[in-house]
Coordinates of C-alpha atoms in Angstrom, one line a residue:
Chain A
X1 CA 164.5 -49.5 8.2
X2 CA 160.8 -48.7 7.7
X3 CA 161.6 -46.8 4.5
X4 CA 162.7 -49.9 3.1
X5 CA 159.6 -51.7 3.0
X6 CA 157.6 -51.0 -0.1
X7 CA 154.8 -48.8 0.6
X8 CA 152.1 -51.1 -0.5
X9 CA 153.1 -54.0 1.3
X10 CA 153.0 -51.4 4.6
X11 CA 149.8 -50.7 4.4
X12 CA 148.7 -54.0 3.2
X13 CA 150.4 -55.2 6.5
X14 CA 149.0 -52.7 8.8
X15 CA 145.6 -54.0 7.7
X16 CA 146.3 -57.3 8.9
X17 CA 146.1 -58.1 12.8
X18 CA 149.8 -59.0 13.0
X19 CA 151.0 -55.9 11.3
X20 CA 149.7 -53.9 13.9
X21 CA 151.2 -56.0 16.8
X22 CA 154.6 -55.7 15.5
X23 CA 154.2 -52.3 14.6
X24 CA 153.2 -51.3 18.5
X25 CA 156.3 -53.3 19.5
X26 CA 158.4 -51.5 17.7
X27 CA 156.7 -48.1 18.6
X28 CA 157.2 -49.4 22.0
X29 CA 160.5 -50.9 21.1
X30 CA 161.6 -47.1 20.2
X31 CA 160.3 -46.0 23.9
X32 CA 162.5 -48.3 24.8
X33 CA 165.3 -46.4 23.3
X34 CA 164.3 -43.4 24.9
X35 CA 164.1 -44.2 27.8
X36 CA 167.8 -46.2 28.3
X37 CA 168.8 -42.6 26.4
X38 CA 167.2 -40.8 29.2
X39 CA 168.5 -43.0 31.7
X40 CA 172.0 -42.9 30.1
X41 CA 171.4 -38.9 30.5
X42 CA 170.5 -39.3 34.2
X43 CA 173.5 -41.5 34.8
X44 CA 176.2 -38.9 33.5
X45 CA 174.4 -36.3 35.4
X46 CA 174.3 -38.4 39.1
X47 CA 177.2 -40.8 38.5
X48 CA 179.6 -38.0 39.2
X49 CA 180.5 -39.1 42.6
X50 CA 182.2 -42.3 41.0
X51 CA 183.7 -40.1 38.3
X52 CA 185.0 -38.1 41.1
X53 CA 185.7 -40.9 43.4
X54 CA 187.6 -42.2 40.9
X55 CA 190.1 -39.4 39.7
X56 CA 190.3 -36.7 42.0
X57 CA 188.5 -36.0 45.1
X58 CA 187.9 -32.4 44.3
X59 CA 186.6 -33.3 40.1
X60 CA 182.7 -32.2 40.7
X61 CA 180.6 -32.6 37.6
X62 CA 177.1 -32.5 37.3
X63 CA 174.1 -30.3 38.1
X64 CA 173.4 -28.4 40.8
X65 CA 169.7 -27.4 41.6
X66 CA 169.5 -24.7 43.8
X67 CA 166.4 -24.0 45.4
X68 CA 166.7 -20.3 46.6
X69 CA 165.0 -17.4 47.8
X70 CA 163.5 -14.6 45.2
X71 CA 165.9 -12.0 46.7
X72 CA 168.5 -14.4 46.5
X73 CA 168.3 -14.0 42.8
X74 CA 171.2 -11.2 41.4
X75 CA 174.0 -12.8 44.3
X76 CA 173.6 -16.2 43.4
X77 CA 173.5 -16.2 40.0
X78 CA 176.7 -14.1 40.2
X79 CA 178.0 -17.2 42.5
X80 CA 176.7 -19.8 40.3
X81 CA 178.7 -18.4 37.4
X82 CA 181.6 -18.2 39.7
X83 CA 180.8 -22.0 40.8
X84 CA 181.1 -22.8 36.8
X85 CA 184.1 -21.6 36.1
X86 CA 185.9 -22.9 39.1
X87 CA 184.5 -26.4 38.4
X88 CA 184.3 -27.0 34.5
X89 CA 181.5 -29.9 34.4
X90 CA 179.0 -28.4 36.7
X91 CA 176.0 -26.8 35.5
X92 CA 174.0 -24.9 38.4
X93 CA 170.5 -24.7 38.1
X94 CA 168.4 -22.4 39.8
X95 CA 165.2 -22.1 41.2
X96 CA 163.5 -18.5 42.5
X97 CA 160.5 -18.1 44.1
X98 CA 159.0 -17.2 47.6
X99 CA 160.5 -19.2 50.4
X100 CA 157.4 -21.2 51.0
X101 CA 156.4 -22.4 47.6
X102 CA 160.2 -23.7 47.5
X103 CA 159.4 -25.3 50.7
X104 CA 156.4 -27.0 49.8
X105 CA 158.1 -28.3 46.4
X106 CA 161.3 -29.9 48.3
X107 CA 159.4 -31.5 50.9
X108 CA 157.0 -33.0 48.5
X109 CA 160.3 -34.4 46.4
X110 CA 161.2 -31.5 44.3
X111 CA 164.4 -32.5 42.8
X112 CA 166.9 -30.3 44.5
X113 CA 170.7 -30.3 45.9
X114 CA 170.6 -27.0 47.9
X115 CA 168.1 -24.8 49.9
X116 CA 168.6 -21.1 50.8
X117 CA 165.8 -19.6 52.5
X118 CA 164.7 -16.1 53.7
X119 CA 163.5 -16.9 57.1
X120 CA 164.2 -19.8 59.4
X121 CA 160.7 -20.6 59.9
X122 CA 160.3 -21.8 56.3
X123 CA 163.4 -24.1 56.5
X124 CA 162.1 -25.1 59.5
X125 CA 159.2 -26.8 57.3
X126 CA 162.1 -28.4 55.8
X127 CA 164.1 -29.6 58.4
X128 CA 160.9 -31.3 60.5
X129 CA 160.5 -33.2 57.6
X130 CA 163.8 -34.6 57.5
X131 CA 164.5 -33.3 54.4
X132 CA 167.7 -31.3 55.5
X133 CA 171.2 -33.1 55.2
X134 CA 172.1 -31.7 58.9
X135 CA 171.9 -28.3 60.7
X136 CA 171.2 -25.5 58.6
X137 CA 173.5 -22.7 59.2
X138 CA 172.7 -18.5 58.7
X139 CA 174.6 -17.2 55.6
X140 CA 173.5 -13.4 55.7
X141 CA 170.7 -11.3 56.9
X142 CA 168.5 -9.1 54.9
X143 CA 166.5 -5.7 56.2
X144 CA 163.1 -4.4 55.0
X145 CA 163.5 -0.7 53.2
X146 CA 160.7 1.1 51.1
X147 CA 161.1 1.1 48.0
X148 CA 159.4 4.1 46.3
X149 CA 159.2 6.5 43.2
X150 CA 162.8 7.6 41.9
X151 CA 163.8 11.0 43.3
X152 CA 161.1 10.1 45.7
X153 CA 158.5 12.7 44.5
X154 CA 155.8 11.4 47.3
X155 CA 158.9 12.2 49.9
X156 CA 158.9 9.3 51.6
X157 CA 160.6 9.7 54.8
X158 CA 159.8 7.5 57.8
X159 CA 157.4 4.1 57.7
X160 CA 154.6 6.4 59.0
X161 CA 154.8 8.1 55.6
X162 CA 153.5 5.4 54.4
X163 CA 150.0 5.4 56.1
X164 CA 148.7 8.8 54.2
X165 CA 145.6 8.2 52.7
X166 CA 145.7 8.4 48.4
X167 CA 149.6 6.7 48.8
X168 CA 149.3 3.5 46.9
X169 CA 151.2 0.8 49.1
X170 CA 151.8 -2.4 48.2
X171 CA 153.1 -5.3 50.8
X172 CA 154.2 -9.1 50.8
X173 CA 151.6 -11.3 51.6
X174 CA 152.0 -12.2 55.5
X175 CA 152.2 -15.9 53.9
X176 CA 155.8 -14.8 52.8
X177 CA 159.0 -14.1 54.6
X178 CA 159.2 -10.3 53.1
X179 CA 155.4 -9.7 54.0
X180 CA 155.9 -11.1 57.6
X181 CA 158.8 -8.9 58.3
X182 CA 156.4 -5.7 57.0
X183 CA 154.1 -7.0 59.4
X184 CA 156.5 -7.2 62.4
X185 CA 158.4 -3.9 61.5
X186 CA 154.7 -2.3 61.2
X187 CA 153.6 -3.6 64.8
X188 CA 156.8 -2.1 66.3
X189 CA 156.0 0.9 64.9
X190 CA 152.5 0.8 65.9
X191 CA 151.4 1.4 62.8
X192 CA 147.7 0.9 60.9
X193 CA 149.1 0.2 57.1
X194 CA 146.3 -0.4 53.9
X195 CA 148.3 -1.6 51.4
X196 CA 146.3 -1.5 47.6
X197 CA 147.5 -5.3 47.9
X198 CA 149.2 -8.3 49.1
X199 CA 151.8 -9.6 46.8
X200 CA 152.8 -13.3 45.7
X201 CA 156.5 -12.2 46.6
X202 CA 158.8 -9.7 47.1
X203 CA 159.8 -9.3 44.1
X204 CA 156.1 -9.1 42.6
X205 CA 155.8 -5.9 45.6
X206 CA 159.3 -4.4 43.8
X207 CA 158.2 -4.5 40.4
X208 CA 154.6 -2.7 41.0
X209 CA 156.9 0.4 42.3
X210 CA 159.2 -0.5 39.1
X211 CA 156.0 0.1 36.8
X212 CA 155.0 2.8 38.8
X213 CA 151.9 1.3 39.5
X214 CA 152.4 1.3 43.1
X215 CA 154.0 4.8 45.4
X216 CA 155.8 2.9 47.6
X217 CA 156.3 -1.0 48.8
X218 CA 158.3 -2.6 51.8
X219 CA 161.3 -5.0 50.3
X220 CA 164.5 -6.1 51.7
X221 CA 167.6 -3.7 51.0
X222 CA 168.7 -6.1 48.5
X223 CA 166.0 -5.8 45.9
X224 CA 166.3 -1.9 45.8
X225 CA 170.0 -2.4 45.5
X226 CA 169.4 -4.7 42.7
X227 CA 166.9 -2.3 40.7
X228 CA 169.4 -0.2 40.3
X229 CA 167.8 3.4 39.3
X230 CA 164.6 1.9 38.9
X231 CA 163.3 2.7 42.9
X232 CA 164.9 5.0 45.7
X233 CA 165.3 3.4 48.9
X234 CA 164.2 4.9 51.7
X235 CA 165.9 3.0 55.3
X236 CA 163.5 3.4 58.1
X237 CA 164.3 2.4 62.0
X238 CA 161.6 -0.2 62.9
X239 CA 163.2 -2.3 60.1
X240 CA 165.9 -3.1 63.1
X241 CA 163.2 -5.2 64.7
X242 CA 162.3 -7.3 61.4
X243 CA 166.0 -8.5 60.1
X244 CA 165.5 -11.6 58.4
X245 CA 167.8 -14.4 58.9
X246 CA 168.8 -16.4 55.8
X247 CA 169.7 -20.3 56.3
X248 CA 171.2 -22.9 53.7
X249 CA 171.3 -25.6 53.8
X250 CA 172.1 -28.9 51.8
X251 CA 169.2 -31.5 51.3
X252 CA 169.2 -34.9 52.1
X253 CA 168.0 -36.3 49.0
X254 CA 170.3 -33.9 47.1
X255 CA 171.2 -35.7 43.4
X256 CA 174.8 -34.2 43.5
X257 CA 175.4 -34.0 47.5
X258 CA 179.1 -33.4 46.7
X259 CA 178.8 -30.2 44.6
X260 CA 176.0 -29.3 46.7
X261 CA 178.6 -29.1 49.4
X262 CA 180.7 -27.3 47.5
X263 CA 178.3 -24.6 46.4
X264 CA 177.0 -24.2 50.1
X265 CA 181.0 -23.8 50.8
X266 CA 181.4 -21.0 48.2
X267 CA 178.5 -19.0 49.6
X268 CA 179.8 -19.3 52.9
X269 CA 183.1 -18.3 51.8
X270 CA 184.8 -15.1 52.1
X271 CA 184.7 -14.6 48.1
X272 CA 180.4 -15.7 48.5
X273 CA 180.7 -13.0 51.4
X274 CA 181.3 -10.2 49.6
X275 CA 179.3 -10.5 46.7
X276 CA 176.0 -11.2 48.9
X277 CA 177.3 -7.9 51.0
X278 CA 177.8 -6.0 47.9
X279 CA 173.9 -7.0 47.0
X280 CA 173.0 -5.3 50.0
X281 CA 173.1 -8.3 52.5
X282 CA 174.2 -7.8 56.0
X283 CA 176.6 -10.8 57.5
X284 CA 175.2 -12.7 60.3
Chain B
X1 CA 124.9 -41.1 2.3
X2 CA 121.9 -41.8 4.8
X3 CA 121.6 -40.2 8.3
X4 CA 121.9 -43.4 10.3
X5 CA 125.4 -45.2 8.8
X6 CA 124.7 -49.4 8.3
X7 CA 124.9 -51.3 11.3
X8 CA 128.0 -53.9 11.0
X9 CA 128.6 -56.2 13.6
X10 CA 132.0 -54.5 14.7
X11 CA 130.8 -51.1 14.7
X12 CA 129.9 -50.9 18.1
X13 CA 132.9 -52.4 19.3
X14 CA 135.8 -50.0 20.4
X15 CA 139.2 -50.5 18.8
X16 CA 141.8 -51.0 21.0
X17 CA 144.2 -48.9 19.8
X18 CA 141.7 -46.1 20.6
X19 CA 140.3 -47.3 23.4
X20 CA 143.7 -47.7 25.9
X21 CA 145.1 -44.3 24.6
X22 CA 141.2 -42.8 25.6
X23 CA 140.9 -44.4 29.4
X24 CA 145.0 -43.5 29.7
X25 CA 143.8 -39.8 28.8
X26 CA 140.8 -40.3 30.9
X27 CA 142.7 -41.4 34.1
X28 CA 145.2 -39.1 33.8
X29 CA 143.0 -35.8 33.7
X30 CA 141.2 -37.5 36.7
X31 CA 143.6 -38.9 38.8
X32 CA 145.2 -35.5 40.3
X33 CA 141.1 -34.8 40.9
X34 CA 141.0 -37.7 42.8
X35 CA 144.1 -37.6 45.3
X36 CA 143.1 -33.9 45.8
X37 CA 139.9 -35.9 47.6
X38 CA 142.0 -38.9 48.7
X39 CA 143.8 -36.3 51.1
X40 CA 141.7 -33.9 51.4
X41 CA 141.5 -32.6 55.3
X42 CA 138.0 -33.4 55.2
X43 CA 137.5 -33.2 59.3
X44 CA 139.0 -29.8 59.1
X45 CA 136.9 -29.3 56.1
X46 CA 133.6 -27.8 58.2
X47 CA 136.0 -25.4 60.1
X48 CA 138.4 -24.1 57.1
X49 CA 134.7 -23.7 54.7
X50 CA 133.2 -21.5 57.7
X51 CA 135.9 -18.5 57.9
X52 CA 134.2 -15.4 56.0
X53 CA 137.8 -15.2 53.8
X54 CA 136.9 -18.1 51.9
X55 CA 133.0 -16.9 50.9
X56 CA 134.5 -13.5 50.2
X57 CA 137.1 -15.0 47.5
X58 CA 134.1 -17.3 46.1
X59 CA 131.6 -14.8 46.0
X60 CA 134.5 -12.1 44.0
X61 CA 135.7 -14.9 41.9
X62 CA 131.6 -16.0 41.0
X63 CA 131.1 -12.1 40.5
X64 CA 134.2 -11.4 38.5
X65 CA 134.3 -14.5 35.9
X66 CA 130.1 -13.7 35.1
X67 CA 131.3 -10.0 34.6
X68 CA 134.3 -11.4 32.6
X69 CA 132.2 -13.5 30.5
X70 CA 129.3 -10.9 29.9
X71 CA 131.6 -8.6 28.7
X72 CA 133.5 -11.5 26.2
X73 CA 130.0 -12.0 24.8
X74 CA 129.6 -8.3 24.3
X75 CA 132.4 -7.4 22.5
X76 CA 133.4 -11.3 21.7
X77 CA 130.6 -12.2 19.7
X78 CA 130.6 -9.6 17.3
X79 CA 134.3 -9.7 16.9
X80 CA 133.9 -13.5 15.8
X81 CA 131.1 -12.1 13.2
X82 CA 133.3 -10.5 11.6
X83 CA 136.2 -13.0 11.3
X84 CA 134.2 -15.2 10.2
X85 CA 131.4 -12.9 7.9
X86 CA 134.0 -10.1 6.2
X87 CA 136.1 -10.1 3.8
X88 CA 139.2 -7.7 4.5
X89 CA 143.0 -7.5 4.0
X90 CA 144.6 -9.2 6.8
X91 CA 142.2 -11.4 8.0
X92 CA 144.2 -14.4 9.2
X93 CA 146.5 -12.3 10.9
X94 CA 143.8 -10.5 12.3
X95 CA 142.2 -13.5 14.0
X96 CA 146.0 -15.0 14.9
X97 CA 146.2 -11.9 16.9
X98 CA 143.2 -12.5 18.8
X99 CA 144.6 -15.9 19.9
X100 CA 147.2 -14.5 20.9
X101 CA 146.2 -14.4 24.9
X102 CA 145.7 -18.3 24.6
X103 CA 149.5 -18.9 24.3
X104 CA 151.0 -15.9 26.2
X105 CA 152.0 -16.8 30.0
X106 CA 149.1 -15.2 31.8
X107 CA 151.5 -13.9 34.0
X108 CA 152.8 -11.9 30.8
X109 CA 149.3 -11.0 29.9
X110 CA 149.1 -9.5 33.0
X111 CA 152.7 -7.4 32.4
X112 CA 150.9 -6.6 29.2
X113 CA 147.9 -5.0 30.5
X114 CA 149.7 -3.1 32.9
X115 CA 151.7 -1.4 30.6
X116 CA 148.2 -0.5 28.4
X117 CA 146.2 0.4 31.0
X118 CA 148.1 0.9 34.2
X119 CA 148.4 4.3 36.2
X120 CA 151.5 4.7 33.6
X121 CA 150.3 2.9 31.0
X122 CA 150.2 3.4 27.1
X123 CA 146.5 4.0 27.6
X124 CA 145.8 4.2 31.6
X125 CA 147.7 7.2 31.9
X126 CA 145.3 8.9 29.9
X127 CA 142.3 6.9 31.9
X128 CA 144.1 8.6 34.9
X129 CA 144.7 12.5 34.1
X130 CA 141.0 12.8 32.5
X131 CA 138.5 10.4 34.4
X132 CA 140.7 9.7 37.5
X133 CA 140.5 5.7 36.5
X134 CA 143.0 3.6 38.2
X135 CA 142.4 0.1 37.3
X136 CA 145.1 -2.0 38.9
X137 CA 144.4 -3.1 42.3
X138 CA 140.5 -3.2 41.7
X139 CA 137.9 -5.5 40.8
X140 CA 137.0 -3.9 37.5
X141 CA 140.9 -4.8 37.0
X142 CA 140.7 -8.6 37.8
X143 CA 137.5 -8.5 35.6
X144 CA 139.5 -7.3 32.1
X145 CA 142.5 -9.3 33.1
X146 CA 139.8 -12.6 33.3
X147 CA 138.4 -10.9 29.9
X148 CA 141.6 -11.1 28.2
X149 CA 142.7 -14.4 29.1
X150 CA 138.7 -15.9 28.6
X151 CA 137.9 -14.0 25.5
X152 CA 140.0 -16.1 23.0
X153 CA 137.9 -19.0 24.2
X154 CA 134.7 -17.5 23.1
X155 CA 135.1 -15.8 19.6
X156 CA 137.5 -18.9 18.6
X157 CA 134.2 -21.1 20.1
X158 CA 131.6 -18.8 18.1
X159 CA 133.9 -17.9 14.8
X160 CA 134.0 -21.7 14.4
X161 CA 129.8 -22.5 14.8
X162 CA 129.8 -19.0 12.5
X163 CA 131.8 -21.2 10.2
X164 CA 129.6 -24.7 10.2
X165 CA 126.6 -22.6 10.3
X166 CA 124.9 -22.1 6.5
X167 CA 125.8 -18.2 4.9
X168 CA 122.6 -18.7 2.9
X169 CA 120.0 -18.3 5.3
X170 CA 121.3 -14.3 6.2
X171 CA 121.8 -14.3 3.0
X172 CA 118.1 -15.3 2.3
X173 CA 116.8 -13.0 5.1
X174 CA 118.3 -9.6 3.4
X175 CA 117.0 -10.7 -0.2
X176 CA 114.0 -10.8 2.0
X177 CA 114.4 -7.1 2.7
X178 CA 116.3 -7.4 6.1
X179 CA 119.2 -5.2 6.8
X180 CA 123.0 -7.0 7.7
X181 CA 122.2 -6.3 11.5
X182 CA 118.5 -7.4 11.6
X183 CA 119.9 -10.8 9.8
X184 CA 122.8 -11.1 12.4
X185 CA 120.0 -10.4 15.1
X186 CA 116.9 -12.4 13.8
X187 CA 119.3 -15.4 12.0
X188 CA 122.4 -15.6 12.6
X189 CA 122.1 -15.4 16.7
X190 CA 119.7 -18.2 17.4
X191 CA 121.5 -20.5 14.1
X192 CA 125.0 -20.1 16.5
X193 CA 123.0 -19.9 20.1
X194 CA 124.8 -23.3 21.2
X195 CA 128.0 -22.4 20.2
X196 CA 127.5 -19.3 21.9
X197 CA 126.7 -21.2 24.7
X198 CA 129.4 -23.4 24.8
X199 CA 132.0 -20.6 23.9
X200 CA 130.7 -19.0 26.9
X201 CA 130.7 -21.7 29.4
X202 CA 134.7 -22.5 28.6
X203 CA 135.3 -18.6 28.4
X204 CA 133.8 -18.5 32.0
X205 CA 135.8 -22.0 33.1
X206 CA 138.3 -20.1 31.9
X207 CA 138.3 -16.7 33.9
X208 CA 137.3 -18.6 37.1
X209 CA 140.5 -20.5 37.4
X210 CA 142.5 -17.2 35.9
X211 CA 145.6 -16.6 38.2
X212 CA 148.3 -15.6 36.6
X213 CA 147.2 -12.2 35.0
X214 CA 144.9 -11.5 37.6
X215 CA 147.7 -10.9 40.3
X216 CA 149.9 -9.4 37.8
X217 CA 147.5 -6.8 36.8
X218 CA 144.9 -6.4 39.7
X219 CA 147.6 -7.6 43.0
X220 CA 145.8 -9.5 45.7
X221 CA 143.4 -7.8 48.4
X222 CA 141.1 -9.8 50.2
X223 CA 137.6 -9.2 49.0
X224 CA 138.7 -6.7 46.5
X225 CA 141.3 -8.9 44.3
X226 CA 141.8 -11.7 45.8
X227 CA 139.6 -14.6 43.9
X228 CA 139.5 -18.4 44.7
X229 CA 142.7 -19.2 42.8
X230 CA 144.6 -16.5 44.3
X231 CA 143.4 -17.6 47.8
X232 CA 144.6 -20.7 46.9
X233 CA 148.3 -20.6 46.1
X234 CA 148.8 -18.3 48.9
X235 CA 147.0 -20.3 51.5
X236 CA 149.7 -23.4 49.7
X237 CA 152.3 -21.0 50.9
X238 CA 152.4 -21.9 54.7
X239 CA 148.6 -24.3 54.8
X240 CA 148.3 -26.7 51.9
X241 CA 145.4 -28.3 53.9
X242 CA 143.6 -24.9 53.9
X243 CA 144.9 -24.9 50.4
X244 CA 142.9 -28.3 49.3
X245 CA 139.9 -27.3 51.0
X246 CA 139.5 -24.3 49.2
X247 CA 140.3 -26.0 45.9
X248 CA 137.5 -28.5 46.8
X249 CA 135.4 -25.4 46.9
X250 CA 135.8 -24.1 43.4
X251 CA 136.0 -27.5 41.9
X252 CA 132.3 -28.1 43.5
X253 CA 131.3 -25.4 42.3
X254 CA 132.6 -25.2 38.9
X255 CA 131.0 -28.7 38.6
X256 CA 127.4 -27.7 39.7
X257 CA 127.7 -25.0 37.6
X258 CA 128.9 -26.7 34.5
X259 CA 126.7 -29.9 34.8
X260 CA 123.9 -27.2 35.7
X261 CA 124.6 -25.5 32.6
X262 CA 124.9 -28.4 30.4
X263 CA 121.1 -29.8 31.4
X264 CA 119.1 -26.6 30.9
X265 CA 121.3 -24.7 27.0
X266 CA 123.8 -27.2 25.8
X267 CA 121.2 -30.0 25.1
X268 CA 121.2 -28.4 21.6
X269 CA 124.7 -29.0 21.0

């Protein structure tokens, strides 16, 4: 419609005091427009529960967030993909990262349907905030390994291995899950470990023994599973006394609670079972 | 045109259109400031400012973003001379290249400079087998990872004064009978000193707050790696009040440094 107007008679009209009133009105006339479009967006996302009220019961749409765990990653994307195909319509979205951060973000009103976590004590953060939609159950358990060199040319045998001096170590940060369960599995070991550093997560801790930056570093079985070639694993007894227990659970101000439910379902499933178990996860 | 533009009676009043866009901007950049203060744990604040950890992080980040911005001015400077002094083939892609750090994910900066200079890197292998230089995982590592991110800043900063400032007085001083270097040295250097200056103070902003390729490249070892920000978003990991207080910490001093820095060099500019 602008384009219409002669070019002249714009600019002759901006001058004046009027032309630029009606010009912000219809600048914020197009916000306008953008925003009922974003709404309209928001509304075919959330109103799936009325679609699905309305034909039948089991028609999910939507997103899903997901808000899990870094070693979490390989299995539930796997699951997600799985969770898209069984329900054309749904789109799951997920978000990695440590435990805690997660944590922090849903209980300050992240937008999120579904939390997995790597140790109770973070949900727990979670669920004394009343941000949990009831009792969050234990889908699998994950055990600390070192992860070190392929072919393991520093021969790597036992935890105390990992206390010679020149051995570049890297652990979790005690702030996370991972680095918690290093320290636990270390006390029971009575061991005196000094790591070269601290790392965000576990899989920051992986990837310095990936880039061979690091000799060795203490991550769940599941991350050297999922690196493939990249590490060896190296299972060591004290990791017995730091198994990590990993609850889910849906949230209470979940956008899509209904495919929430259903995702939650899937991973508790005997078909979610097995594909966390081939990733290395132990069943509860 | 004269110095001092005519005085009409509207020039001095602020258009509208400029002026809600402006205090929008303004109230924006400083509300997240202000409800970092708002709930701040300020009657923990004397207990969480007292544990060594904290002074240790402050003092390494302090240390490492001056180190960081020493050596930006050191090789920086000189770099922007000649982006913005020489004449050779592929100039512009030369200097797009050295922007480069300002768009890349520090995080992926950090990936970067691991690959070139880590214990297996491109060129840190070599640093390895003949010095026995490791750098990842020590504080001469968080200083070139806060280099790299900073530098950018500073030669953009000084490449841009280089730029505004007039070729003709170098060029005056070696018809004069002074060499290139003595006319970069005795000229060109005070001409650009306040762009230096301000180059350097965002350059050093810059590094201070650097997280991202910092615990990519150098990890995170209290009092060896672990700087203010790192201290931070781990302490937001399981103590966001600890978290706040430290963040008050740097932002006080960032300010009194800044505003320090702005009363005694950048009166110039």
């Amino acid at each position: 419609m602008t384009r219409s107007v002669p070019r002249t008679r714009r600019i002759r009209r901006s001058l004046r005091v009027s032309g630029g009133i009606r010009r912000s009105l219809r600048v914020s006339g197009a916000g306008a427009a953008v925003l009922l479009t974003l709404s309209a967006c928001s509304s075919s996302s959330g109103g799936d529960e009325d679609a699905g009220s309305a034909g039948s019961s089991s028609k999910l749409s939507g997103q899903v967030t997901v808000f899990a765990a870094a070693s979490l990653k390989e299995s539930f994307t796997k699951l997600g993909e799985t969770f898209e195909q069984r329900h054309p319509g749904t789109e799951v979205s997920f978000n990695f990262g440590g435990s805690d951060s997660l944590a922090a973000g849903i209980t300050s009103g992240a937008p999120a349907d579904v939390f997995a976590s790597a140790s109770p004590k973070t949900m727990a953060t979670v669920t004394d905030a009343g941000a949990a939609a009831g009792e969050p159950s234990t889908f699998v358990r994950n055990r600390l390994e070192i992860a070190t060199l392929p072919g393991n040319p520093e021969r790597i045998s036992s935890l105390q291995d990992l206390t010679a001096s020149g051995l570049k170590v890297v652990l979790c940060d005690k702030s996370v899950p991972c680095g918690a369960a290093a320290q636990k599995a270390l006390a029971a070991g009575g061991l005196d470990l000094n790591p070269v550093s601290y790392e965000q997560d576990v899989k920051a801790a992986l990837t310095k023994v990936e880039l061979k930056e690091a000799d060795a570093a203490l991550v769940y079985r599941t991350d050297v599973r999922a690196a493939g070639g990249k590490v060896a694993g190296v299972d060591f007894p004290e990791a017995d006394e730091a198994v990590n227990d990993y609850p889910i659970t849906v949230l209470e101000d979940a956008p899509n609670p209904g495919a929430a439910k259903a995702f939650v379902a899937l991973v508790k499933s005997a078909e979610g079972q097995r594909v966390l178990t081939d990733a290395g996860f132990g069943t509860p | 045109m004269s110095k001092h533009g005519p005085r009409r009676s509207g020039a001095r009043t602020v258009p509208v259109p400029l002026l809600v866009p402006a205090l929008a901007g303004l109230a924006f950049l400083l509300l997240p400031l202000v409800a970092l203060l708002v709930r701040a744990p300020w009657r923990d604040l004397p207990d969480q400012l007292t544990s060594p950890e904290v002074w240790q992080a402050l003092r390494l980040s302090l240390l490492c973003a001056t180190s960081a911005t020493v050596l930006s001015l050191v090789v920086g400077v000189p770099l922007a001379w000649l982006l913005a002094r020489t004449e050779f083939p592929g100039r512009g892609f030369v200097r797009a290249l050295v922007t480069l750090p300002l768009v890349l994910p520090p995080v992926v900066g950090g990936v970067a400079l691991l690959l070139a200079f880590g214990r297996n890197g491109v060129v840190g292998q070599w640093l390895d087998a003949w010095f026995g230089i490791t750098l990842p995982f020590t504080t001469t590592g968080v200083v070139l990872a806060e280099t790299f991110v900073a530098m950018p800043f500073l030669v953009i900063s000084v490449e841009g004064t280089l730029r505004a400032a007039d070729p003709r007085f170098e060029e005056a001083a070696t018809t004069l009978g002074a060499s290139r270097f003595t006319a970069f040295r005795r000229v060109t250097l005070p001409l650009i000193a306040p762009g230096i200056a301000a180059g350097a103070v965002l350059a050093w902003a810059r590094a201070l707050g650097e997280f991202g390729a910092t615990i990519t490249f150098a990890g995170n070892f209290p009092g060896r790696t672990q700087t203010m920000p790192l201290a931070v978003y781990l302490a937001l990991q399981n103590d966001p009040a600890a978290a706040i207080a430290l963040s008050l910490v740097l932002l006080a001093v960032s300010i009194a440094v800044l505003a320090g820095l702005r009363d005694r060099w950048m009166r110039a500019s």
